[in-house]
Coordinates of C-alpha atoms (C1' of nucleotides) in Angstrom, one line a residue:
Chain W
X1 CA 0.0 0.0 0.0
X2 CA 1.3 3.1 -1.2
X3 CA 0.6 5.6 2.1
X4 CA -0.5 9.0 1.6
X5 CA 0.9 12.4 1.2
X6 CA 1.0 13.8 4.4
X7 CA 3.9 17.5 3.5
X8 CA 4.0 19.6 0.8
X9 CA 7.6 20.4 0.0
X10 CA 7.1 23.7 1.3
X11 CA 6.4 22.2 4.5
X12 CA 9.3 20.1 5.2
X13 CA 11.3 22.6 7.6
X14 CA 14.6 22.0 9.8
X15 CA 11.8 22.2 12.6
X16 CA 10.5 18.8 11.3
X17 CA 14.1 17.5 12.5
X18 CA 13.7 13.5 13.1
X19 CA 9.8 13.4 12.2
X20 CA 8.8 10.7 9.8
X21 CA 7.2 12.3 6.2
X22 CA 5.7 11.4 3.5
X23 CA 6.1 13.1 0.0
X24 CA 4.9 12.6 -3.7
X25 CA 5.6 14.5 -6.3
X26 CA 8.0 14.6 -9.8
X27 CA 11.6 14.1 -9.9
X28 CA 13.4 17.1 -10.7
X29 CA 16.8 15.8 -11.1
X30 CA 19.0 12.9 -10.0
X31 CA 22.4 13.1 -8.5
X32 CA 24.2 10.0 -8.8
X33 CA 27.4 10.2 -7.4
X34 CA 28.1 6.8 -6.5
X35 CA 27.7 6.0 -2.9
X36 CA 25.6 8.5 -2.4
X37 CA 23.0 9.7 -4.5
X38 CA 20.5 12.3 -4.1
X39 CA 16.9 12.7 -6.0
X40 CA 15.4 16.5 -6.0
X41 CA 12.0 16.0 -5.4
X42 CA 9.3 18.4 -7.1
X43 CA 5.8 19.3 -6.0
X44 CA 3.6 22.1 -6.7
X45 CA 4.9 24.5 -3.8
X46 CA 8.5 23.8 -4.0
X47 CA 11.4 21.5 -4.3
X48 CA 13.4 18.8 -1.4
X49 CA 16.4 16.5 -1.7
X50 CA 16.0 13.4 -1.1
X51 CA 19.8 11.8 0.4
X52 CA 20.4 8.1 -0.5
X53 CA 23.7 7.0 1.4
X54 CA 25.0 3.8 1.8
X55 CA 25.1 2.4 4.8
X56 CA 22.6 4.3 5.9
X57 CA 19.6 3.9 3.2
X58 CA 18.7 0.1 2.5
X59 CA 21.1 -1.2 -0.8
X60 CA 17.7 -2.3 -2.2
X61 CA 16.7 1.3 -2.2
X62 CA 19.6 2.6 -3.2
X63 CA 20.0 0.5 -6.0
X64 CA 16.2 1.9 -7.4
X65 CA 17.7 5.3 -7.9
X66 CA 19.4 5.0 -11.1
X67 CA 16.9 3.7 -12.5
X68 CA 14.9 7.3 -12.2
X69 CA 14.3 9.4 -14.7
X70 CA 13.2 13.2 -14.7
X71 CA 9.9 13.8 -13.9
X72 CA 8.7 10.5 -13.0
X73 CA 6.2 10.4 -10.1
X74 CA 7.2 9.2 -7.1
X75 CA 5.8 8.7 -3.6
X76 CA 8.7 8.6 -0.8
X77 CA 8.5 7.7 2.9
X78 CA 10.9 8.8 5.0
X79 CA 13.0 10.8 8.0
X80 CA 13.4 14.7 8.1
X81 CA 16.8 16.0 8.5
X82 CA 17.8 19.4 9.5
X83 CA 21.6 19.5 7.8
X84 CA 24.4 21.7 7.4
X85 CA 25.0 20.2 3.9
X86 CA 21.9 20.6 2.0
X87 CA 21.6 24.3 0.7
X88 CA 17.8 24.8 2.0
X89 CA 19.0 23.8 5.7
X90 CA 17.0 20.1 5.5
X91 CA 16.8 16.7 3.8
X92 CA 15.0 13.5 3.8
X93 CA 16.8 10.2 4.6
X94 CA 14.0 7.6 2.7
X95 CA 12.9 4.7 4.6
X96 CA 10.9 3.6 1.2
X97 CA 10.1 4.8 -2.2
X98 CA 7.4 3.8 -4.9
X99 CA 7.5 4.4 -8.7
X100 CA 4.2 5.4 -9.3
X101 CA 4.7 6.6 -13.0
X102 CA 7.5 6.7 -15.6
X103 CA 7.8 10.0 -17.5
X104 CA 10.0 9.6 -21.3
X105 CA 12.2 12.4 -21.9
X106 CA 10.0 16.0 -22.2
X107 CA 9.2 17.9 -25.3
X108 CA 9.9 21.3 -23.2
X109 CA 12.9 22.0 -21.2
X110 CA 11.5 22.8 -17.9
X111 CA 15.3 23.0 -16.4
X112 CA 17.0 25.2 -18.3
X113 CA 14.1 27.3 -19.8
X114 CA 15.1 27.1 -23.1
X115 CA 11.7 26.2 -25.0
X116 CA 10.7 29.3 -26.6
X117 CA 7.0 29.8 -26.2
X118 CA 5.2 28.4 -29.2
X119 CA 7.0 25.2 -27.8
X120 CA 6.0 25.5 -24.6
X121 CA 2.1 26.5 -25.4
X122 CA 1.8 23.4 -27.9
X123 CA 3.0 21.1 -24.3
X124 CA 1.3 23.2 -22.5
X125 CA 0.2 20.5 -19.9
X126 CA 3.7 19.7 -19.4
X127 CA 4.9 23.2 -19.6
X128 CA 2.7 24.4 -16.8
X129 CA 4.7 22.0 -14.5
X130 CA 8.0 24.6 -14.8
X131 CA 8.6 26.1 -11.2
X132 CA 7.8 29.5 -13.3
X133 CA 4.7 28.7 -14.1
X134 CA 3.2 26.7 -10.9
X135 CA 4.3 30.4 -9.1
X136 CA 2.3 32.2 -11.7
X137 CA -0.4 30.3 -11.4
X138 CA -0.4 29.7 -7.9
X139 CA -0.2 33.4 -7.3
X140 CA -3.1 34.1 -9.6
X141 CA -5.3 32.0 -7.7
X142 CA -4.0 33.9 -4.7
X143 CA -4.7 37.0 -6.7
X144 CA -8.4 36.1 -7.4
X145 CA -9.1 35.1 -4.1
X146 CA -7.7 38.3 -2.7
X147 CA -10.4 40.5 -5.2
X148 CA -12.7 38.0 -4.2
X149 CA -12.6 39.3 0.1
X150 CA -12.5 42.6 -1.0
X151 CA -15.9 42.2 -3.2
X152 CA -17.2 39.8 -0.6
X153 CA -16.6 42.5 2.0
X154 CA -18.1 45.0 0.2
X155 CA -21.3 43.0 0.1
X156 CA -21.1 42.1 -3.5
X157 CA -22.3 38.6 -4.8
X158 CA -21.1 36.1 -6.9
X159 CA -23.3 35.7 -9.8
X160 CA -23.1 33.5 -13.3
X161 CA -24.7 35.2 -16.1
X162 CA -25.1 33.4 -20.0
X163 CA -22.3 32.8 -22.3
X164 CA -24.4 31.6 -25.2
X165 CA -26.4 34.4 -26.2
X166 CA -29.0 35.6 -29.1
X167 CA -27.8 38.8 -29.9
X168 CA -25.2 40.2 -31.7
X169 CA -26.5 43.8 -31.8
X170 CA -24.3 45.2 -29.2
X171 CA -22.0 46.6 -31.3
X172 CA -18.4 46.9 -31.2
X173 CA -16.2 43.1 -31.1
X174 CA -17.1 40.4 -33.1
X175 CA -18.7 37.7 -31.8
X176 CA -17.9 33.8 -32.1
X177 CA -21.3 32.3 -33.7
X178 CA -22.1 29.0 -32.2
X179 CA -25.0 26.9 -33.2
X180 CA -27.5 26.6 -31.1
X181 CA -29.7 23.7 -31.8
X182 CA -31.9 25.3 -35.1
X183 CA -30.6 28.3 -34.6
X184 CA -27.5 30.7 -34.2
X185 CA -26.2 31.9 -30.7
X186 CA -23.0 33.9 -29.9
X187 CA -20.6 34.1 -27.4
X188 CA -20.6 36.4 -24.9
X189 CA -17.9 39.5 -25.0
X190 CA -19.0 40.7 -22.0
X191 CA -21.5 40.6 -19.5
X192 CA -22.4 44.2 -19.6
X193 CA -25.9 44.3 -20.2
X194 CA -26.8 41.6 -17.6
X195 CA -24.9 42.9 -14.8
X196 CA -26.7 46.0 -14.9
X197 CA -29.8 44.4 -15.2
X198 CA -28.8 42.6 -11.7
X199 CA -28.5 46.0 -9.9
X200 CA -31.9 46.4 -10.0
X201 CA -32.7 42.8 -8.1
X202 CA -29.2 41.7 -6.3
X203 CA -28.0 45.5 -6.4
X204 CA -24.2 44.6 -6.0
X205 CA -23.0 41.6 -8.3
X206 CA -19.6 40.6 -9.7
X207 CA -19.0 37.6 -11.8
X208 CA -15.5 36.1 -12.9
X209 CA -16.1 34.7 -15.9
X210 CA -14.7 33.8 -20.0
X211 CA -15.3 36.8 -22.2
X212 CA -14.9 35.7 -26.3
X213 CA -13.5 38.1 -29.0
X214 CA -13.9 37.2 -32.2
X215 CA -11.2 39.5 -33.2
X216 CA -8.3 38.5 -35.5
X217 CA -5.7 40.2 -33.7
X218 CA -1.7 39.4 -33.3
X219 CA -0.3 41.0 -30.8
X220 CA 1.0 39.9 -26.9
X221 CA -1.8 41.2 -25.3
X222 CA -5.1 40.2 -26.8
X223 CA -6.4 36.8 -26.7
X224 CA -10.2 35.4 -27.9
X225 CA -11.2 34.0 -24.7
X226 CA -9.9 35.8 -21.9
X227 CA -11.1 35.8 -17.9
X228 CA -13.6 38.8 -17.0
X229 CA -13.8 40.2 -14.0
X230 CA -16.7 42.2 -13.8
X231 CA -18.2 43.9 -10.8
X232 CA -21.9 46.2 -11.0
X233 CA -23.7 48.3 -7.8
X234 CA -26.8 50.0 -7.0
X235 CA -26.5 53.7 -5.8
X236 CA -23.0 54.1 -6.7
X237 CA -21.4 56.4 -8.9
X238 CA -17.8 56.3 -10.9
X239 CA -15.8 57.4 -7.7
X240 CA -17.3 54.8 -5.4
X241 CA -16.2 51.7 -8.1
X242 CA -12.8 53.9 -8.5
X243 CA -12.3 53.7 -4.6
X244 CA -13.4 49.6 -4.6
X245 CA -10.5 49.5 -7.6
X246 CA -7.7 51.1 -5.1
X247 CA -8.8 48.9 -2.6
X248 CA -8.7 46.0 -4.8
X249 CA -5.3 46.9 -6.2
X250 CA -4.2 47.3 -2.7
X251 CA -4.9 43.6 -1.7
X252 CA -3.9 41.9 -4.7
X253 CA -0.5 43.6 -4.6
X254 CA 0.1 42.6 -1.3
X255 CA -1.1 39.1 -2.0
X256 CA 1.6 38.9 -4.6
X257 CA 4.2 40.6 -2.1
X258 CA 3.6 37.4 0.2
X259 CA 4.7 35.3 -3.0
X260 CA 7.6 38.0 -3.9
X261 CA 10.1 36.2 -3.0
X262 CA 9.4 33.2 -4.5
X263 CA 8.6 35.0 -8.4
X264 CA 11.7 36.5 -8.2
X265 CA 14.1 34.0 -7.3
X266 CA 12.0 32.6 -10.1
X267 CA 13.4 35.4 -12.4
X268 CA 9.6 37.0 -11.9
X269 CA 9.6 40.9 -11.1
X270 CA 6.6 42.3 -10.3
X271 CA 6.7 46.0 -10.8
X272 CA 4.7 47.4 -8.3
X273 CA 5.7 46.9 -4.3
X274 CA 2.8 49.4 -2.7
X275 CA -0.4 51.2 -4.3
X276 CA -1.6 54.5 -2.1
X277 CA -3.9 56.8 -3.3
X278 CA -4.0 56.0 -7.0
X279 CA -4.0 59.4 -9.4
X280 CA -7.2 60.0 -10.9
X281 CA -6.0 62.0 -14.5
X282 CA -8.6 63.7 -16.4
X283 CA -8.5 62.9 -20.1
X284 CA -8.3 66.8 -20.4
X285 CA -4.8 66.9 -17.9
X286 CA -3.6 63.9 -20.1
X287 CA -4.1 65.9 -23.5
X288 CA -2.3 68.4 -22.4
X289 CA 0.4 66.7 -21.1
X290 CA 1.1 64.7 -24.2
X291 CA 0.7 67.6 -26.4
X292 CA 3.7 68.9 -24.0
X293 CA 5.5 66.2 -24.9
X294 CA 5.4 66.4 -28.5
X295 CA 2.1 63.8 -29.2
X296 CA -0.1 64.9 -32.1
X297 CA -3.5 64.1 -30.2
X298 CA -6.1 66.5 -30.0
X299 CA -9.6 66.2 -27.8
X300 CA -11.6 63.6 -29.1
X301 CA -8.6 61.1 -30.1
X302 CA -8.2 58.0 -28.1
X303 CA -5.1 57.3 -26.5
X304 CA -2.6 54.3 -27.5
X305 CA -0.2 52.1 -25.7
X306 CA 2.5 54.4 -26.6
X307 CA 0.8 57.4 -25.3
X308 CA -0.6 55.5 -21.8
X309 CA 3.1 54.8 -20.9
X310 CA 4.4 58.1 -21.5
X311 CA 2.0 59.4 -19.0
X312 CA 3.7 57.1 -16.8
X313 CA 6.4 59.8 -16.7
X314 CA 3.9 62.4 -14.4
X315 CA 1.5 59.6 -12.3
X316 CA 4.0 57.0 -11.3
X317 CA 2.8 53.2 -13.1
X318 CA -0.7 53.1 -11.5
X319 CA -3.1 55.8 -12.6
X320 CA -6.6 56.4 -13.6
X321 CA -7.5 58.1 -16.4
X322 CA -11.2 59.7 -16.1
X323 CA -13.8 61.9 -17.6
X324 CA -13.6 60.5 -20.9
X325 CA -15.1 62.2 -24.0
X326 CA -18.6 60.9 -24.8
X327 CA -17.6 59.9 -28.0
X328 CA -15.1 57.2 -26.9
X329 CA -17.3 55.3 -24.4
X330 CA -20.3 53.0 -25.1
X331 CA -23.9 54.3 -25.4
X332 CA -24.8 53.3 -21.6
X333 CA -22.3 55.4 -19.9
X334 CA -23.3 58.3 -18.3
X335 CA -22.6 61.9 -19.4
X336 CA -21.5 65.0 -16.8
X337 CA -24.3 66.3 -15.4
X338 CA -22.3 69.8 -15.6
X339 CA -20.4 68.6 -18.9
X340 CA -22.6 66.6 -21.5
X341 CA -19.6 66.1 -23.5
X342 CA -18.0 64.4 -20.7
X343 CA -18.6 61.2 -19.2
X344 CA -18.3 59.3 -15.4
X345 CA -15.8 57.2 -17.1
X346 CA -12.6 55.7 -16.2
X347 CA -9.7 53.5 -17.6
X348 CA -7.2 52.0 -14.8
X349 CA -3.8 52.1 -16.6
X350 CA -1.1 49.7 -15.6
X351 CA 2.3 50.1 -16.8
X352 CA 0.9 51.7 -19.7
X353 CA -1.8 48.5 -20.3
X354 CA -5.6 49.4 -19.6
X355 CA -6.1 46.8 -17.0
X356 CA -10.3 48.1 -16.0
X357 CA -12.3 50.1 -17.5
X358 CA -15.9 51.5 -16.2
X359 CA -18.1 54.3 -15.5
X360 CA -21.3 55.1 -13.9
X361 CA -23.9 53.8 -16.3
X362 CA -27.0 55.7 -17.7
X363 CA -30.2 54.2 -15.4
X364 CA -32.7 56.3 -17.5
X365 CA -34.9 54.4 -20.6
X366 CA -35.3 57.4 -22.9
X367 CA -32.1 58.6 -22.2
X368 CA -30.4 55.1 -23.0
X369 CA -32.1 55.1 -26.0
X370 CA -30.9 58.6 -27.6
X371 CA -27.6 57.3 -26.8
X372 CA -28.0 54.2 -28.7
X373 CA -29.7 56.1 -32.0
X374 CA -26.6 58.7 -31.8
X375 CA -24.6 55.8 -31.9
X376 CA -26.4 54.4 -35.1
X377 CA -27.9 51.5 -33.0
X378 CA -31.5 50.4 -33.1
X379 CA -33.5 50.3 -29.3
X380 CA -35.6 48.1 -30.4
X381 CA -33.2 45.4 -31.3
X382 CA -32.5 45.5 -27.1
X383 CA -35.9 45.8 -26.2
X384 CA -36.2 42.9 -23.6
X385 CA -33.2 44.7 -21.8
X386 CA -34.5 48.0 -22.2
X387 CA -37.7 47.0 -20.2
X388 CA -35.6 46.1 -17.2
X389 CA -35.2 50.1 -17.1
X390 CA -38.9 50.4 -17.3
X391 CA -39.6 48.3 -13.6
X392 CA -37.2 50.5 -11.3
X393 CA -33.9 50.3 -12.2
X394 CA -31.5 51.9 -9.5
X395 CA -28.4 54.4 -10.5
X396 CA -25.5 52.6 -11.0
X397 CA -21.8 52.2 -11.8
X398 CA -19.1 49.2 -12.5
X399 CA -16.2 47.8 -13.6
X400 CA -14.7 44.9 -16.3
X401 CA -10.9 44.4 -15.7
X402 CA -9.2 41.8 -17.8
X403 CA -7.7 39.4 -15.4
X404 CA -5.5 38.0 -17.6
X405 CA -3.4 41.3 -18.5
X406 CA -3.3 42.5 -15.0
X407 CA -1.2 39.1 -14.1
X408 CA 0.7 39.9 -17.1
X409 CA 1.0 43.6 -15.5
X410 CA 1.0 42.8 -12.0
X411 CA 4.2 40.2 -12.8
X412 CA 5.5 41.9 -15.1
X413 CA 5.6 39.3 -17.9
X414 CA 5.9 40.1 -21.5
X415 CA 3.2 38.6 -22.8
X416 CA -0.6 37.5 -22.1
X417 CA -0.3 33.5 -23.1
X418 CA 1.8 33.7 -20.4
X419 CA -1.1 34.4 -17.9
X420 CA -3.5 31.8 -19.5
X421 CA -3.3 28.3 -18.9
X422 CA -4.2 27.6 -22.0
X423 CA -5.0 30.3 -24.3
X424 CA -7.0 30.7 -27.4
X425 CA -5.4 33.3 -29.6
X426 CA -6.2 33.8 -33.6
X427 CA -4.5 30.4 -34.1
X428 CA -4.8 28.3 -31.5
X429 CA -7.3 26.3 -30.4
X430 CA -5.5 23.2 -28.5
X431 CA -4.2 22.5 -26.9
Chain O
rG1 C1' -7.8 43.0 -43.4
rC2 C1' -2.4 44.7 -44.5
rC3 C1' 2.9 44.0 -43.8
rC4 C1' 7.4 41.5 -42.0
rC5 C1' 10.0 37.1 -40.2
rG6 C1' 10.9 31.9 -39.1
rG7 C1' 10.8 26.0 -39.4
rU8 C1' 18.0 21.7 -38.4
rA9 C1' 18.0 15.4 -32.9
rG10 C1' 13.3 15.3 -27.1
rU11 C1' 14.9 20.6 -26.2
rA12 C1' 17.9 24.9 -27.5
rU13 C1' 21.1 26.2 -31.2
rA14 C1' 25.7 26.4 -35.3
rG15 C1' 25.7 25.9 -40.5
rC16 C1' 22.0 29.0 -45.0
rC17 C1' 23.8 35.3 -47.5
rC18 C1' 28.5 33.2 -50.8
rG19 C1' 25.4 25.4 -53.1
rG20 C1' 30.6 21.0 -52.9
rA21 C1' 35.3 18.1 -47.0
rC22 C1' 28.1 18.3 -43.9
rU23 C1' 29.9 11.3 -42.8
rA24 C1' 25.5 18.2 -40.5
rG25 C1' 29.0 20.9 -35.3
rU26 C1' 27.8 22.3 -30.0
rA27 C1' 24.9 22.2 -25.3
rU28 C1' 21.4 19.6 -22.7
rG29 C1' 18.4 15.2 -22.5
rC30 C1' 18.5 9.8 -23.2
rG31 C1' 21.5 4.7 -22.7
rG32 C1' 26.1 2.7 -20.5
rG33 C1' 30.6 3.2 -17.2
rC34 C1' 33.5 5.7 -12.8
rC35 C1' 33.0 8.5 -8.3
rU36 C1' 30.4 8.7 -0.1
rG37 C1' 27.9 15.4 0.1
rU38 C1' 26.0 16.9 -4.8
rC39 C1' 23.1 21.3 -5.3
rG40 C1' 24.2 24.4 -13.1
rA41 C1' 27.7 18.0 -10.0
rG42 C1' 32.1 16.2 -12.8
rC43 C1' 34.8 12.8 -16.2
rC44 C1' 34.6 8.8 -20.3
rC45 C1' 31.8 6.1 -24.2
rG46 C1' 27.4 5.8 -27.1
rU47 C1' 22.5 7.6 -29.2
rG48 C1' 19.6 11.0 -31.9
rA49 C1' 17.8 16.1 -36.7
rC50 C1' 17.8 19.3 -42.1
rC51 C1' 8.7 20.6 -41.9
rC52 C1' 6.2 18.6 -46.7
rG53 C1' 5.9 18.7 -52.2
rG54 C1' 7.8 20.5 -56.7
rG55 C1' 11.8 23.1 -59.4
rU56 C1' 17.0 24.9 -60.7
rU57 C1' 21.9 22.4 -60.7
rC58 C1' 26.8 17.6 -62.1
rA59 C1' 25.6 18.7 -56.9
rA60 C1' 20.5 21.6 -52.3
rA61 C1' 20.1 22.0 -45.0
rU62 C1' 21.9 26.1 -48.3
rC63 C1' 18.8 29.0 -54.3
rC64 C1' 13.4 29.4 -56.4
rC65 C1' 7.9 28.3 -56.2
rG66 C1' 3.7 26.2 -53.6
rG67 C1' 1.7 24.1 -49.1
rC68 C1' 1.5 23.3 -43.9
rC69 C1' 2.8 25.0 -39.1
rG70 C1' 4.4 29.0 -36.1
rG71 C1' 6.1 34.2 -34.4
rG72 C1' 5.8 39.6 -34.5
rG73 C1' 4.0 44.6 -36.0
rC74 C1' -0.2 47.7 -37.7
rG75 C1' -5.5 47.9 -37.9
rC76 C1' -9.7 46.3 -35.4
rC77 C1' -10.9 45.4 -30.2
rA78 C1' -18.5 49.5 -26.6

RNA sequence: GCCCCGGUAGUAUAGCCCGGACUAGUAUGCGGGCCUGUCGAGCCCGUGACCCGGGUUCAAAUCCCGGCCGGGGCGCCA
């Protein structure tokens, strides 16, 4: 009988001195230097040598070790050491060992990094078992479940809304047609429209959810199916959401400062250490200042990549751009009550990467639906969600922020596949 | 939608411009051997590759055409 796991490699400590353990996990690398022989053992939170000595581990189990190769699974009883010796202060001296699976030689080189990425994406499966990438992903499960206390706390609810859809008159992306039985259905590029329609029962929702983007782009930050944060509430405005963002961005950096070590030995260096009071730039201020530097933008333009990291320059790597002309924003955000041309909009910029975007949205029928026909869109093509508007629907304001580029931000990696486990870009669709 | 680039052992690369000694080099992996404290282990031996199809040529990894697969930039992306 094979017993079970009872430490992650994380947990075996110099504190565990003399304790019996058992540990399962992949070998990373075999030592063989004879007499004694050492087996790096490989789990999900971390790595620990296993010493085989003889004379002091049974022949019988000594004699198993050559026959190890990297990566195959192992399950391994035995005694904690603390130890000058070994470089992370502790070893295990196995009592017993089972082979539980045989791995052939990998298709990626997990050891040395040198798969370039199309490599690695096509093993993906394999790939994602790279120290690098179980601390990215670890981390951004860390990183979801600190958004997730801050929402939580804020009294917001979890909700699932459709991803198979009827409508493609939303305008804007391209959606993925899907058939639907005798008819066609689209994926869902965002839950917009049903979020709000939640204010008006669950008043404060947020889902985490696929998004699909039928968009034929190339670059290193786009993908077709990226993860959706998306957060809606009843009787807030702009700033409210903006203030839920800071606090947000607050707690995810420090749940990645409780991994920093960690990423970086990794070779990982997220960017940003602390977030305070996070600049809120008017797209006016921004104009100007990139006029100062030389940009041919005027009012009206939107702003590029190029342009969102020069600002970096004057508000530090974290800032908010607000106040957005109503002409760049969709038809259901809300204009300045003092400014028409203006809007209760926001971008969140990260290193120069629009990481969120919202605004307070319009709660008013007849005023939605001017918005739409300036906008060359037809109400009555939304009609079952423009009734919602018609049975009490409260003011209201939220955010979408693509999860996958603010990993890609937040750890600083070059580019979004990185941040997916496994992404769908324009030409990939396995694995 | 437009433009540019690439494909050599399991992995990463050299060679390609300027065709011939390329029997395709190197590292790592893998197989075997030596070594009682390695931690990028070391040393010795072995193993394994020119994406596919067509063309030019006495001769193609190398030049040309097509295909397939992939990468990047622009545009698009409420």
């Amino acid at each position: 009988m094979v017993p079970r796991k009872t430490h992650f490699t994380s947990e075996v400590t110099p504190e565990l001195h003399g304790k019996e353990v058992v540990l399962a996990g992949w070998v990373w690398e075999v030592r063989d230097l004879g007499k004694v022989k050492f087996v790096i053992l490989r789990d999900r939170e971390g790595f620990v040598q296993l010493t085989f000595k003889s004379g002091r581990t049974p022949e019988e189990l000594l004699s198993k070790v050559p026959y190890l190769n990297k990566e195959d699974v192992i399950v391994v009883r035995g005694v904690v050491e603390a130890s000058r010796v070994a470089k992370t202060g502790v070893e295990v001296f196995p009592l017993e060992m089972w082979v539980l699976a045989k791995a052939k030689p990998l298709p990626v080189d997990l050891w040395g990094g040198t798969s370039d990425l199309p490599t690695r994406l096509k093993y993906r499966p394999v790939d994602l078992k790279s120290p690098r990438n179980l601390a990215i992903f670890t981390t951004a499960s860390e990183i979801l479940r600190a958004i997730r206390e801050v929402l939580y706390k804020h009294k917001f609810v979890e909700v699932f809304t459709p991803k198979i859809i009827a409508t493609s008159t939303e305008g804007g992306a391209e959606l993925f047609a899907v058939l639907y039985f005798e008819r066609v259905a689209y994926l869902a590029q965002s839950p917009q429209l049903y979020k709000e329609q939640l204010t008006a029962s669950l008043e404060r929702v947020f889902e985490i959810a696929p998004a699909y983007r039928a968009e034929k782009h190339n670059t290193d930050y786009h993908l077709n199916e990226f993860i959706s944060i998306d957060g809606e509430g009843a009787f807030m405005d702009y700033s409210d959401v903006m203030d839920l963002l800071e606090e947000i961005m607050r707690a995810v950096v420090s749940a990645i400062n409780a991994k920093r070590e960690r990423l970086e030995k990794l070779g990982i260096r997220p960017p940003l250490y602390d977030v305070g009071r996070i600049p809120r730039v008017s797209y006016d201020e921004a104009i100007d200042k990139l006029k100062s530097l030389g940009y041919d933008v005027k009012w009206g333009d939107d702003l590029n990549v190029e342009m969102q990291r020069a600002l970096t320059k004057f508000y530090g790597p974290l800032y908010f751009l607000v106040d957005f002309p109503a002409s760049l924003r969709p038809f259901y955000t809300k204009r300045k009550d003092d400014d028409p041309k203006r809007t209760e909009s926001y971008d969140l910029v990260l290193n120069g990467i629009e990481i969120v975007s919202g605004a307070t949205r319009i709660h008013q029928r007849e005023v939605l639906e001017k918005e739409m026909r300036e906008r060359g869109l037809d109400p009555s093509a939304f009609e079952s969600h423009l009734s919602v508007f018609d049975w009490g629907m409260p003011p209201h304001a939220g955010f979408g922020m693509g999860f996958n580029r603010l990993l890609m931000a937040l750890l600083g990696l070059s580019n979004v596949r990185e941040a997916v486990l496994y992404p769908r870009d324009r030409y990939r669709l396995e694995p």
